[in-house]
Short mmCIF file of C-alpha atoms and ligand atoms in Angstrom, two decimals:
data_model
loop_
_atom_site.label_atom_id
_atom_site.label_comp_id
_atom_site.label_asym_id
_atom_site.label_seq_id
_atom_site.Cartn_x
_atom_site.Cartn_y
_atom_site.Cartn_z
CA UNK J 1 -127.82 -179.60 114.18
CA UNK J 2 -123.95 -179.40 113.29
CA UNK J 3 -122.63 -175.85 114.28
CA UNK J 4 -120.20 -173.31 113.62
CA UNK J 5 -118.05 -170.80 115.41
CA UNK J 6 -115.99 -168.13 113.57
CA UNK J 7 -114.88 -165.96 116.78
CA UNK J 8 -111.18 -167.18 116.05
CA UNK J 9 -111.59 -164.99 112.83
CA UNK J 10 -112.40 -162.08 115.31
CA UNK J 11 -109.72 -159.28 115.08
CA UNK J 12 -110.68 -159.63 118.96
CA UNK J 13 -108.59 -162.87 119.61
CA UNK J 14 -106.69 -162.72 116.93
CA UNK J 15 -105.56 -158.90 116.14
CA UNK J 16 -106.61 -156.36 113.37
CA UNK J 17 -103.87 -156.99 111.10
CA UNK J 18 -105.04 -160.66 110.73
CA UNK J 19 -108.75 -161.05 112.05
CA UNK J 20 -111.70 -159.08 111.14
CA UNK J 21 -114.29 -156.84 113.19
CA UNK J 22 -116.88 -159.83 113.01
CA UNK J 23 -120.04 -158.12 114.19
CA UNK J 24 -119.01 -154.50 111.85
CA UNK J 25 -118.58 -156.86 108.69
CA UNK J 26 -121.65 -159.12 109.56
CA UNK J 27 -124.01 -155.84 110.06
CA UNK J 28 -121.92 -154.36 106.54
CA UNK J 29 -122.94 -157.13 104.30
CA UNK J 30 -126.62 -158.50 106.13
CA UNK J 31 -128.25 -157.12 103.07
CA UNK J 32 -126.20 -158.40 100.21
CA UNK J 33 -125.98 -161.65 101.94
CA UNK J 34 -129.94 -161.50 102.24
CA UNK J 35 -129.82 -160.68 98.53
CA UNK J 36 -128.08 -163.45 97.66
CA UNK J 37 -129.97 -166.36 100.02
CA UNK J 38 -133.50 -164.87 98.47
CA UNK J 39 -131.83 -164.76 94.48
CA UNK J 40 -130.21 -168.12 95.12
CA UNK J 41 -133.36 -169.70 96.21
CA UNK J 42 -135.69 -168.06 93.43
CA UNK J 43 -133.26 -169.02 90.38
CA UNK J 44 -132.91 -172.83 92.03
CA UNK J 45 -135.96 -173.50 89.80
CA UNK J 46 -134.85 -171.75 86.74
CA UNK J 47 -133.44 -174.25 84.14
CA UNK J 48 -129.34 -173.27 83.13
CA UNK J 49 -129.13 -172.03 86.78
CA UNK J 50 -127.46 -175.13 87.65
CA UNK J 51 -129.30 -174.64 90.95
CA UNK J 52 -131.34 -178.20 91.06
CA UNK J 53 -128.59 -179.67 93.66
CA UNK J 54 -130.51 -177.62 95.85
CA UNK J 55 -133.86 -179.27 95.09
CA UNK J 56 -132.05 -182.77 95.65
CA UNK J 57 -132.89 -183.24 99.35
CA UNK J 58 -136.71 -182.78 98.66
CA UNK J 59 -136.44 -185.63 95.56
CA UNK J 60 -138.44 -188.67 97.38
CA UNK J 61 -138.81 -190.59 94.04
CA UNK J 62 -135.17 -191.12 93.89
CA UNK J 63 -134.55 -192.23 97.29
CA UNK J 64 -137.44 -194.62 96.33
CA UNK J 65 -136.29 -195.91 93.17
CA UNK J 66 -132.79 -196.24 95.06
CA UNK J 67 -133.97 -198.13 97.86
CA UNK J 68 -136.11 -200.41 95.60
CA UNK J 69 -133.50 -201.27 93.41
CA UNK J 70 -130.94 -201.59 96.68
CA UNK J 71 -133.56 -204.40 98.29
CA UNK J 72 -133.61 -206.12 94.86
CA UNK J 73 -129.96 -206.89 94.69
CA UNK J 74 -129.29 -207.79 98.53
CA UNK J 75 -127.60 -210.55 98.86
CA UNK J 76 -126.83 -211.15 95.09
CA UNK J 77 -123.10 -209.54 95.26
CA UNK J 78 -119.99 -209.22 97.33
CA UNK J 79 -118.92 -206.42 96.17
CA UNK J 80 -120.06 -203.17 94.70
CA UNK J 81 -117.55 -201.31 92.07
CA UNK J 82 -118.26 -197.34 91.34
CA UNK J 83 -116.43 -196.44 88.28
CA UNK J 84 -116.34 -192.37 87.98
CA UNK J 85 -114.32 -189.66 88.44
CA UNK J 86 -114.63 -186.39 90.49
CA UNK J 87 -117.81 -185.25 90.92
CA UNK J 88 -118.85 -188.63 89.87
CA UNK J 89 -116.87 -190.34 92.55
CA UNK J 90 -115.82 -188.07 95.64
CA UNK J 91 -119.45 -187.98 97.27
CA UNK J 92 -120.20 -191.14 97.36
CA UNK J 93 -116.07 -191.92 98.44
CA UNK J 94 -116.76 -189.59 101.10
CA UNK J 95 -119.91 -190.37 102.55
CA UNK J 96 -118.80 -194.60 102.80
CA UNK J 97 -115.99 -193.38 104.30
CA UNK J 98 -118.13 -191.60 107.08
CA UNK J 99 -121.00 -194.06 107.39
CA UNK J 100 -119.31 -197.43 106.75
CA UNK J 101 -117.73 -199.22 109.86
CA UNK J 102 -113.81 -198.82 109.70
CA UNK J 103 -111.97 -201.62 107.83
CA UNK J 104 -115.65 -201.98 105.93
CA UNK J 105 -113.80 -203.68 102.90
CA UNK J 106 -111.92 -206.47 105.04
CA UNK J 107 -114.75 -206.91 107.65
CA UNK J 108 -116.30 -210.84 107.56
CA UNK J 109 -119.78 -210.50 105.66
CA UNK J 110 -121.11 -211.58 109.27
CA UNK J 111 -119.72 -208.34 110.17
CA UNK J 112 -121.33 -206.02 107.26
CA UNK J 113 -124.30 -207.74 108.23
CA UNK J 114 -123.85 -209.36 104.75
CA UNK J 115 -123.89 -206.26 102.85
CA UNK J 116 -121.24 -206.28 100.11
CA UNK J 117 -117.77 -204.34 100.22
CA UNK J 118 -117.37 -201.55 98.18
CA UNK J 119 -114.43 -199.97 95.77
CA UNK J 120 -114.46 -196.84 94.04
CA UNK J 121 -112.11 -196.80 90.94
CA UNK J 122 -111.66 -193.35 90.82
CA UNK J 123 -108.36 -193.30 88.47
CA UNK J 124 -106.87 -195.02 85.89
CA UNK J 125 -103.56 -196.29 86.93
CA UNK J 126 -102.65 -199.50 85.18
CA UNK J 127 -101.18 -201.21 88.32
CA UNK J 128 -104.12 -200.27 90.49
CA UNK J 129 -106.72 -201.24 87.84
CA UNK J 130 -105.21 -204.37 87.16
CA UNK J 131 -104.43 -204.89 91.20
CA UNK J 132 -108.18 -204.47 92.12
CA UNK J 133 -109.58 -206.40 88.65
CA UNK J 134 -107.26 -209.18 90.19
CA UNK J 135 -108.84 -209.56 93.50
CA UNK J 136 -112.80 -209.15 92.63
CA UNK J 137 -114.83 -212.05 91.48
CA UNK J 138 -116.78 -209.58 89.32
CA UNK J 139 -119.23 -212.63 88.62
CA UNK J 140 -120.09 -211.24 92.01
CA UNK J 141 -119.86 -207.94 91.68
CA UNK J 142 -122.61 -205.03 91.16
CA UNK J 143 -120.48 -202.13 88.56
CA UNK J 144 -121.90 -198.90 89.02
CA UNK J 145 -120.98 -196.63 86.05
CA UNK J 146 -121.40 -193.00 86.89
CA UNK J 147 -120.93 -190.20 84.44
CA UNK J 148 -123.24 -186.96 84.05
CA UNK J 149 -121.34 -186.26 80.57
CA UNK J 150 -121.72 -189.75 79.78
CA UNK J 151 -118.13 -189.49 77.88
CA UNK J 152 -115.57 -189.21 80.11
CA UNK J 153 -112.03 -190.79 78.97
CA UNK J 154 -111.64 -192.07 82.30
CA UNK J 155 -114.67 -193.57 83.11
CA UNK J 156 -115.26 -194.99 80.02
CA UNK J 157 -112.32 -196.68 79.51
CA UNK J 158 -112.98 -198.76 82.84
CA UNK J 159 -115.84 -199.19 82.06
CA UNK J 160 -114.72 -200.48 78.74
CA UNK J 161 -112.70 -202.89 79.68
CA UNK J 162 -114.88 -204.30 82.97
CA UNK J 163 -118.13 -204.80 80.76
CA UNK J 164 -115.52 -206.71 78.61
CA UNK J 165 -114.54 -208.70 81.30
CA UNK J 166 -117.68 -209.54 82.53
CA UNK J 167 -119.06 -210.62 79.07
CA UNK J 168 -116.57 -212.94 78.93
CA UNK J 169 -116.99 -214.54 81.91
CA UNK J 170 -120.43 -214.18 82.22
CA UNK J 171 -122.20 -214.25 78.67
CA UNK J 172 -125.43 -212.77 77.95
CA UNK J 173 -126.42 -212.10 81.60
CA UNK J 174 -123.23 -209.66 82.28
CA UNK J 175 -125.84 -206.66 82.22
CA UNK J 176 -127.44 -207.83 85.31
CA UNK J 177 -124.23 -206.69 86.86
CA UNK J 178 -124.15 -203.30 85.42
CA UNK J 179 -126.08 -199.92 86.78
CA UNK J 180 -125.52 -196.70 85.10
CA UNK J 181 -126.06 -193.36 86.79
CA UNK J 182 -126.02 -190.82 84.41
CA UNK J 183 -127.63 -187.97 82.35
CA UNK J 184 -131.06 -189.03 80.86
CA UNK J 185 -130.65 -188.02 77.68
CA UNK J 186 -127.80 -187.21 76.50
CA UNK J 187 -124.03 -188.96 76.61
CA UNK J 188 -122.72 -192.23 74.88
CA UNK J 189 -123.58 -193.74 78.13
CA UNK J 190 -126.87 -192.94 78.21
CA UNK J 191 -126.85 -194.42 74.95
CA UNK J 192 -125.14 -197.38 75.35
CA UNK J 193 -126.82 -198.21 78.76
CA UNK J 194 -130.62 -197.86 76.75
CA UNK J 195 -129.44 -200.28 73.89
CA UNK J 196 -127.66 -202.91 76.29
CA UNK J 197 -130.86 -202.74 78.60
CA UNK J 198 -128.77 -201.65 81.78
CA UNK J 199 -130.70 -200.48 84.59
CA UNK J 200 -129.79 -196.71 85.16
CA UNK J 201 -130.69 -193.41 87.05
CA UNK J 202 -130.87 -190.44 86.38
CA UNK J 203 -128.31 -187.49 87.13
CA UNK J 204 -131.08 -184.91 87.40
CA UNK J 205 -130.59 -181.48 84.80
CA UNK J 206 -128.96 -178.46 86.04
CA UNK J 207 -127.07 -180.53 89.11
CA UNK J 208 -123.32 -180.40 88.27
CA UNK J 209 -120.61 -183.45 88.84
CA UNK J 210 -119.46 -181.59 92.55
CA UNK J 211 -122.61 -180.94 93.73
CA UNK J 212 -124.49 -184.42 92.90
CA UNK J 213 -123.75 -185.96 95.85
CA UNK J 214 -127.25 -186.05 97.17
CA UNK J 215 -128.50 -187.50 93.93
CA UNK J 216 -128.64 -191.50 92.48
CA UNK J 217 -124.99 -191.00 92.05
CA UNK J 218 -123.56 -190.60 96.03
CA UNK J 219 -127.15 -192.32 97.16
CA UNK J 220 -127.07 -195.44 95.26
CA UNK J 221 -123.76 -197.13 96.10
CA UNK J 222 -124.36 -196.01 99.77
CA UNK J 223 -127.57 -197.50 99.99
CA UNK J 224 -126.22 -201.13 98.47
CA UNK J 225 -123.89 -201.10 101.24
CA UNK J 226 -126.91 -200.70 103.68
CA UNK J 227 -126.92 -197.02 104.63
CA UNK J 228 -129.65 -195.70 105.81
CA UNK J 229 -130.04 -193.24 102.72
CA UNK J 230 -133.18 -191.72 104.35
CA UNK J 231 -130.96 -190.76 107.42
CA UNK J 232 -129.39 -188.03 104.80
CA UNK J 233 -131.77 -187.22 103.05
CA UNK J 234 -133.51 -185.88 106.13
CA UNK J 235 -130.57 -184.01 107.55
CA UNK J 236 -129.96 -182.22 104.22
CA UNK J 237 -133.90 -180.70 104.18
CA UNK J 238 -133.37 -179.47 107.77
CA UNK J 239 -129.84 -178.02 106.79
CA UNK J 240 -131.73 -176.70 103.65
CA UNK J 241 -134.23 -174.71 106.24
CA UNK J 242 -131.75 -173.27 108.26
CA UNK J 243 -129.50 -172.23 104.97
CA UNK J 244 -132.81 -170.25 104.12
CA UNK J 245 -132.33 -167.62 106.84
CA UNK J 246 -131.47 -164.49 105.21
CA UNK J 247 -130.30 -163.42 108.90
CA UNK J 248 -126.37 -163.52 108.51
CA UNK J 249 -126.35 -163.68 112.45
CA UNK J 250 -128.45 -167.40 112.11
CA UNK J 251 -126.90 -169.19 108.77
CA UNK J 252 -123.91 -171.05 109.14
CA UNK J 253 -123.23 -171.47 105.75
CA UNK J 254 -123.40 -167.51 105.15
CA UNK J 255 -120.96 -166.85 107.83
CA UNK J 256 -118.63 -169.42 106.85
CA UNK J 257 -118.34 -168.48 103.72
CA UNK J 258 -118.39 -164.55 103.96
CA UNK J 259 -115.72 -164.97 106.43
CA UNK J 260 -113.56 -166.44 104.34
CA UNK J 261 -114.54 -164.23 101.37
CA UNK J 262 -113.16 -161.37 103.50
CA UNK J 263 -110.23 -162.92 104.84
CA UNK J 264 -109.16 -163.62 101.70
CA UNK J 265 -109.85 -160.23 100.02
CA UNK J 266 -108.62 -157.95 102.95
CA UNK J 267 -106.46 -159.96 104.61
CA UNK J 268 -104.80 -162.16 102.04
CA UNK J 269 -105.52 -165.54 103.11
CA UNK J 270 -105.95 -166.98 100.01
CA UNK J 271 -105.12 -170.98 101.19
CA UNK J 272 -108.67 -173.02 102.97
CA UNK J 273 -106.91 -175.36 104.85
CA UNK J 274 -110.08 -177.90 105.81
CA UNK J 275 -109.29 -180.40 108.97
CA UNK J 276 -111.44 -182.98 110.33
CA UNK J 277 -110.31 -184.56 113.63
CA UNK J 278 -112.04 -187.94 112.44
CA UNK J 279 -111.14 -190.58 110.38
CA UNK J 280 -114.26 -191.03 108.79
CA UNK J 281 -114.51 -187.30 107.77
CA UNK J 282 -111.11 -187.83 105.95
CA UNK J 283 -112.29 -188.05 102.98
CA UNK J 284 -115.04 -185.52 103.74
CA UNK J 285 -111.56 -182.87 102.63
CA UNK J 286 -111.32 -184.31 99.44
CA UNK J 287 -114.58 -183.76 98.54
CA UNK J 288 -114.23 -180.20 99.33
CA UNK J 289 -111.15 -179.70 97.97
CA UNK J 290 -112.88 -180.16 94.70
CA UNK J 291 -115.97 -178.55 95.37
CA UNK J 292 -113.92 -175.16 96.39
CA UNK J 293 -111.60 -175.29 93.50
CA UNK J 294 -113.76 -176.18 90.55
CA UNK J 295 -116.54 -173.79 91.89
CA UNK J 296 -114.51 -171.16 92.86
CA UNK J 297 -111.00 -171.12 91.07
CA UNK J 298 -112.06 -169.16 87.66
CA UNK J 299 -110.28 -166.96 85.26
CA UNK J 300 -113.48 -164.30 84.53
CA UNK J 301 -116.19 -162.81 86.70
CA UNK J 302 -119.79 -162.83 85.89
CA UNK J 303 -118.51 -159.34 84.06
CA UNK J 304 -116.39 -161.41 81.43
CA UNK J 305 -113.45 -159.41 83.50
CA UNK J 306 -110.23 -161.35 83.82
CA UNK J 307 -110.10 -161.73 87.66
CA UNK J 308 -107.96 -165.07 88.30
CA UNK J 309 -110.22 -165.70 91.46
CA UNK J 310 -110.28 -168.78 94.07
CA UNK J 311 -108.88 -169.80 97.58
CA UNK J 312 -106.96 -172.72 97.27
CA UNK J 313 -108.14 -176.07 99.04
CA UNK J 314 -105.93 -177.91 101.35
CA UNK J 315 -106.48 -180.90 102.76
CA UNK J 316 -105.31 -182.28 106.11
CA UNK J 317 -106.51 -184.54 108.66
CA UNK J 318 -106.33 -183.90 112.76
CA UNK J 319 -104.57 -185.13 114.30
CA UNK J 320 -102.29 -187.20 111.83
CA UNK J 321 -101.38 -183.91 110.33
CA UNK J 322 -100.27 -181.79 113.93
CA UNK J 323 -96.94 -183.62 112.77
CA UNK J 324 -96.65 -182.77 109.33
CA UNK J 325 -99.10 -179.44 108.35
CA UNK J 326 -99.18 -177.45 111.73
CA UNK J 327 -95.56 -175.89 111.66
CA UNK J 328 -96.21 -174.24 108.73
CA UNK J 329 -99.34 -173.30 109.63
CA UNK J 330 -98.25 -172.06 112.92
CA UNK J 331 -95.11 -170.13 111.93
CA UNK J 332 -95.05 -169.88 107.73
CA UNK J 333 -96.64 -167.33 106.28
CA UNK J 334 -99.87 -166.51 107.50
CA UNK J 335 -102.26 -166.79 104.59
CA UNK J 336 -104.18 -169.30 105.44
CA UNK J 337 -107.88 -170.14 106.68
CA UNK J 338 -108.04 -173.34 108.64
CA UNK J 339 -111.67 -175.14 109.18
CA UNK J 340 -111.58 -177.63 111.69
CA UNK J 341 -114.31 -180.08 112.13
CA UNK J 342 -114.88 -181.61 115.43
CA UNK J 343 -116.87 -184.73 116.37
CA UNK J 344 -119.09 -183.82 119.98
CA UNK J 345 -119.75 -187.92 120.55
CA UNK J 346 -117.78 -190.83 118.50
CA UNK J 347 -119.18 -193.71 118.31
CA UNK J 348 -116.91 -195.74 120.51
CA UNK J 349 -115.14 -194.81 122.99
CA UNK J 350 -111.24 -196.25 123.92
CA UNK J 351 -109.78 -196.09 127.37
CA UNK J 352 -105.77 -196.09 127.69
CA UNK J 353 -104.89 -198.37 130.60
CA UNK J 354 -103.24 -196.96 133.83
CA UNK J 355 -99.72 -198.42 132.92
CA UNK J 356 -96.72 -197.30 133.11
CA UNK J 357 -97.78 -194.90 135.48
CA UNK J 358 -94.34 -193.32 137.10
CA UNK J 359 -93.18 -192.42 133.44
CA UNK J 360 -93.64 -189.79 131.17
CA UNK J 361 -96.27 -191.42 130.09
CA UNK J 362 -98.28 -192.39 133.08
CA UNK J 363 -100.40 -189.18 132.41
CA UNK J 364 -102.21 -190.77 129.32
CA UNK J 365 -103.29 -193.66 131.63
CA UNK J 366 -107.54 -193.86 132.17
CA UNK J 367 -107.94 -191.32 129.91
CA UNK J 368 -109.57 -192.16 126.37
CA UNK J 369 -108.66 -191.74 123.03
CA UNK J 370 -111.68 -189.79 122.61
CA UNK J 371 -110.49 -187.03 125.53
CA UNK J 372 -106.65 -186.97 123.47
CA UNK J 373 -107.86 -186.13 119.80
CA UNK J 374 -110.42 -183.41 121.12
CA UNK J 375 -107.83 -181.79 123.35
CA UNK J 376 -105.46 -182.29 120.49
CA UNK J 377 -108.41 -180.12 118.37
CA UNK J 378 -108.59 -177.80 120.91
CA UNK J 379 -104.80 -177.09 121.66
CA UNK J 380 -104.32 -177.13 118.20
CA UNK J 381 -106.89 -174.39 117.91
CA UNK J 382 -105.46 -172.12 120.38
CA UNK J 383 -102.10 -172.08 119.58
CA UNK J 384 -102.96 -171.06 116.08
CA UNK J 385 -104.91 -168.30 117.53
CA UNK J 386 -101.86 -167.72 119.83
CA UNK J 387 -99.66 -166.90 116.44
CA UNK J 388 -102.49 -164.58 115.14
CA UNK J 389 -104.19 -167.70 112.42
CA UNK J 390 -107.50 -167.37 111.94
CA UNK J 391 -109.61 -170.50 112.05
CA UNK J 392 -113.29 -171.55 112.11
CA UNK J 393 -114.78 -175.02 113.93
CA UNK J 394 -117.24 -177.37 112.24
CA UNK J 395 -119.19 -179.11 115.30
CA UNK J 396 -121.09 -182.71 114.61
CA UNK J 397 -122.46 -183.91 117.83
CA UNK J 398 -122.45 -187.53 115.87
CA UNK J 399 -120.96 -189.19 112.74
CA UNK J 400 -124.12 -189.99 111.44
CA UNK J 401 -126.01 -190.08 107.97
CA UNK J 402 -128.17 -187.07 109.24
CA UNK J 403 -125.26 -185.06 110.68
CA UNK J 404 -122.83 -185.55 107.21
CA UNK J 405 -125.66 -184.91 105.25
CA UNK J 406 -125.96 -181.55 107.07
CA UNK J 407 -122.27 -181.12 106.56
CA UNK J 408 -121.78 -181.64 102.84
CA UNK J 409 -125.33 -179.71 102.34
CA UNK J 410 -123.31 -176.77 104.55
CA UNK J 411 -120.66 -177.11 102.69
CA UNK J 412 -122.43 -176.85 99.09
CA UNK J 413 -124.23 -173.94 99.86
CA UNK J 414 -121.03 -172.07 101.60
CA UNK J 415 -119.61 -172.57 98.21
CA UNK J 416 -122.59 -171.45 95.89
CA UNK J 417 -122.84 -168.12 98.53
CA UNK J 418 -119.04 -167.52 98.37
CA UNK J 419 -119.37 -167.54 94.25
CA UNK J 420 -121.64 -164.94 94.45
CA UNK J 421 -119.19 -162.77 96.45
CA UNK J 422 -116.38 -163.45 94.11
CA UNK J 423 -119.10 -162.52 91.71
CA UNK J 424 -118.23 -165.75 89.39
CA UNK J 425 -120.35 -168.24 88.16
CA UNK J 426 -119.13 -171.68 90.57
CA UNK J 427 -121.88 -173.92 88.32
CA UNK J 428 -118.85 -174.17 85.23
CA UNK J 429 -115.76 -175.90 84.72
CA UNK J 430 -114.07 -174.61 81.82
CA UNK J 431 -110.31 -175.12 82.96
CA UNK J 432 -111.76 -178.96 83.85
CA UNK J 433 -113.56 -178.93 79.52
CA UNK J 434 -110.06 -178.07 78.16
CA UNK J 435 -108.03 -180.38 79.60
CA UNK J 436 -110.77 -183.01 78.64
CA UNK J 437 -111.05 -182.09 75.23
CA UNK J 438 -106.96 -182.14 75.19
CA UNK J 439 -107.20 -185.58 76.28
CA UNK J 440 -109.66 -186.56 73.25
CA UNK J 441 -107.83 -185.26 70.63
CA UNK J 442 -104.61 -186.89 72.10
CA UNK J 443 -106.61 -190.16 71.91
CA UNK J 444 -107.89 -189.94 68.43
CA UNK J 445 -111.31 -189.04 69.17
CA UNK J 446 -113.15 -188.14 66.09
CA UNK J 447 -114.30 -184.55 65.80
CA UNK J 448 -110.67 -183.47 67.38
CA UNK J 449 -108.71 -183.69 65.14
CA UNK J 450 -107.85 -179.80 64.71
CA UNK J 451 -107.16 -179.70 68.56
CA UNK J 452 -105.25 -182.96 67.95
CA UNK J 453 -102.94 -181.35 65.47
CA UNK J 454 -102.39 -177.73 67.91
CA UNK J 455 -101.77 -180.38 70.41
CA UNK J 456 -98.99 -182.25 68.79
CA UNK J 457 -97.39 -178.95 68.09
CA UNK J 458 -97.36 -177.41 71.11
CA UNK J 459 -96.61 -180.92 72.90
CA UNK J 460 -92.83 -180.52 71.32
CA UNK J 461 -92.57 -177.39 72.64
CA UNK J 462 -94.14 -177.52 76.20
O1 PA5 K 1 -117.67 -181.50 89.12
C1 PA5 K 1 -117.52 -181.76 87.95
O2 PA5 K 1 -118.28 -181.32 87.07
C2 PA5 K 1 -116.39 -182.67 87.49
O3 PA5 K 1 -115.50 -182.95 88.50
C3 PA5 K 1 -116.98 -183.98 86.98
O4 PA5 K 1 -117.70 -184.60 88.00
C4 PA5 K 1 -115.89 -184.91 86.48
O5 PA5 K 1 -115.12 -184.28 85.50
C5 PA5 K 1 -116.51 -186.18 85.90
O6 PA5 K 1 -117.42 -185.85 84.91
P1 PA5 K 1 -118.53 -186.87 84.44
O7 PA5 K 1 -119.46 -187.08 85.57
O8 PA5 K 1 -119.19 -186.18 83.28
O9 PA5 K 1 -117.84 -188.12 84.04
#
C-alpha cells in the first residue's frame, strides 16, 4: 500500500509557531473525522450527492465493456486522440503519463508492443491544433470525445472540426473512428453521438468532471494503449477499504487532509505545494491542482455564508524544481504546505560511471540515478524542516497501475474529507458555470443572448 507520513507537520520538528501538536489535534477531531468517513460513505448512494466517484472502483461492467471494446480495435489505429478538457482530460493525461513507457509517443510500434500512441488535445490553441491535425493520419486514428456536459465550447469545437475532417477523408465510415464518453442522457453529445451511431460510454450520474478518472473516461484511452486497466481498478477498492477506517490514527487520506485543514486555518498556510520526485507522476500535480481548486476554492459554505475558502494548488516537480521553487519555499514567506511523493523502487535503475574520479565530481561515480533523486527528496525534505516548513511524504513502493490508482483514489477522498472541514460543498463548480456561460453568449449561442448583451457592456469597461 502507498503511505504517508505527516511528522514534518509536528510542532515537534518543526516548532509551535509553524507545526501543530499532531497527536492533541488527531485525538481533538477523531470524532468529527469519524463523522464524516461514516456520512460520506452513507450519502455515496444518495442521488445529487455527487458521491458515485466513490462507487467507481467497484463498477466491473465498465471495466468490461472497456476492455471489450479495447480488444476490438487492437491493431486497427496508430494513434488514439482524447478531445476534452479538465476533468474530462487530466485523469486520463495523468495516468498515461504514469503507466506509459517514457517517450511512449515516439517509441517504434515494435516498442509499444504495437499499441497505438496517444494525444490528448486538451486546449484549443490554433497553432497547436493545427500542429498536431498536421502530423496524425486520422484515417488511422481512434477520436475519443469526452464531455460529461456534453456542450463544452472547447471540446466541441475540436470535435467539430476533426469529425469534419474525417468525413472528408473518410466518407460514410468516419464514425468507426469516433467514441464518445459522455453523460447518458443528456448533452448535445449524447445526442449527436445516438443519431450518428457512435459507439459511447457512459459518464456515470452524480460523478463530477475531477473526480471521473476511474470511470470510461480516464479507463478507456488507457486501456487502448494497453494498460492493464484491471491493475487500477484493484488498487482503488483496496485504497477504498483502508479510506473506510473511521480511526484518524489508520486513514491516510484523513490525516492528510485534516493536516492541511489545520495548517491552513491556524497557521496560515494557505498555498499546497504538491511534488513528485518522478517523472511519470508529473502530471499526477496537475491533476490535483484541479481537483483541490475546483473542489475546494468556493465563495459560500454549506451555510450560504460568504467564506472565500480554498488552499491554493501549486505544482512542482522534484527534482527539476530544487532549482527554480525551493528558494522560495525555503526562505519566502512561510505559508505553504509541501506534499512530496516519493517512489520506494523505479523501474530501472541507472548507474553513473566511476569517471572523472579526482574531481569534484568523482563523488557521483557508481552511484545511481536512483540513489541522487531520493537523497535529493530527502535533503530537500530536511532542510525545509530545518527553516520551520511543514511538509508531508507520499510513499509508492512502485509506479504501477495498482499503486497510482491508490494515489489518485487517496487523493480524491483527501479532497471530499477536507470539503467537509471547510464545511463547503467540493461536488460544484459555479466559478467554472460562469465563465462557461460567458463564453456562450460571447459566441452567439442561442438562449444567451441577455448575458451576451451584459457581456458586451461590461467587456468595454473591464
Ligand atoms: O471538474 C469539472 O467538472 C470540470 O473541470 C469539467 O471536467 C470541465 O469543465 C469539462 O467539462 P465537460 O466534461 O462537461 O466537458
Amino acid at each position: 500500500m502507498i503511505r504517508l507520513s505527516c511528522r514534518n507537520t509536528d510542532a515537534m520538528i518543526i516548532g509551535e509557531s509553524d507545526g501543530l501538536n499532531l497527536q492533541e489535534e488527531f485525538d481533538n477531531y477523531k470524532d468529527r473525522i469519524a463523522n464524516i468517513i461514516v456520512e460520506l460513505n452513507q450519502r455515496k448512494d444518495k442521488p445529487g450527492q455527487w458521491l458515485q466517484w466513490m462507487n467507481l472502483g467497484y463498477n466491473e461492467e465498465t471495466v468490461w465493456y472497456v476492455k471489450e471494446f479495447a480488444s476490438m480495435v487492437e491493431g486497427r489505429f496508430d494513434n488514439v486522440l482524447v478531445l476534452g478538457i479538465g476533468g474530462s482530460a487530466l485523469g486520463g493525461l495523468a495516468l498515461s503519463q504514469a503507466l506509459l513507457k517514457p517517450y511512449w509517443n515516439i517509441l517504434t510500434p515494435e516498442q509499444r508492443n504495437n499499441f497505438p500512441r496517444i494525444f490528448f488535445m486538451d486546449n484549443i490553441d490554433p497553432d497547436y491544433m493545427n500542429g498536431l491535425l498536421d502530423s496524425l493520419d486520422l484515417k488511422k486514428t481512434l477520436v475519443n470525445v469526452i464531455t460529461k456536459s456534453g456542450s463544452t465550447a472547447e471540446t466541441m469545437s475540436q470535435y467539430m472540426i476533426i469529425k469534419d475532417r474525417l468525413e472528408r477523408e473518410l466518407g460514410d465510415d468516419y464514425r468507426k473512428n469516433i467514441v464518445a464518453t459522455t453523460d447518458k442522457k443528456i448533452g448535445v453529445l449524447r445526442q449527436l453521438a445516438d443519431q450518428e451511431g457512435y459507439k459511447t460510454f457512459v459518464i456515470p450520474d452524480d460523478v463530477g468532471g475531477r473526480f471521473s478518472v476511474f470511470s470510461a473516461v480516464g479507463l478507456l484511452p488507457l486501456a487502448l494503449v494497453g494498460v492493464d486497466i484491471e491493475e487500477i481498478v484493484n488498487g482503488i477498492k483496496d485504497m477504498d477499504l483502508a479510506l473506510k477506517n473511521t480511526d484518524i490514527h489508520q486513514n491516510i487520506a484523513a490525516q492528510a487532509a485534516l493536516v492541511q485543514y489545520l495548517l491552513d486555518t491556524k497557521k496560515g498556510k494557505n498555498i499546497s505545494v504538491m511534488m513528485p520526485y518522478s517523472s511519470k507522476l508529473k502530471y499526477i500535480s496537475d491533476w490535483y491542482v484541479q481537483l483541490w481548486a475546483e473542489s475546494l476554492g468556493k465563495e459560500v459554505n454549506n451555510n450560504n455564508e460568504v467564506v472565500h475558502v480554498g488552499p491554493t494548488p501549486v505544482k512542482a516537480l522534484g527534482a527539476t524544481d530544487q532549482h527554480s521553487q525551493i528558494q522560495l519555499y525555503n526562505e519566502g514567506p512561510n505559508n505553504k504546505v509541501i506534499t512530496f511523493i516519493r517512489v520506494d523502487n523505479f523501474d530501472t535503475e541507472l548507474e553513473i560511471p566511476k569517471i572523472f574520479e579526482y574531481t569534484g565530481i568523482g563523488y557521483l561515480g557508481g552511484k545511481t540515478i536512483n540513489n541522487l533523486l531520493n537523497a535529493e527528496a530527502d535533503s530537500t525534505r530536511v532542510a525545509l524542516a530545518d527553516y520551520k516548513r511543514p511538509t508531508m511524504t507520499i510513499s509508492l513502493p512502485e509506479v504501477n497501475g495498482y499503486h497510482v490508482g491508490q494515489l489518485m483514489y487517496m487523493l480524491e477522498v483527501q479532497t471530499a474529507i477536507s470539503g467537509e472541514l471547510y464545511n463547503i460543498n467540493a461536488f460544484n463548480q459555479p466559478g467554472v458555470e460562469q465563465a462557461k456561460n460567458y463564453t456562450y453568449a460571447l459566441m452567439g449561442r442561442s438562449g444567451f443572448e441577455e448575458s451576451a448583451q451584459t457581456l458586451n457592456e461590461k467587456l468595454v469597461r473591464v
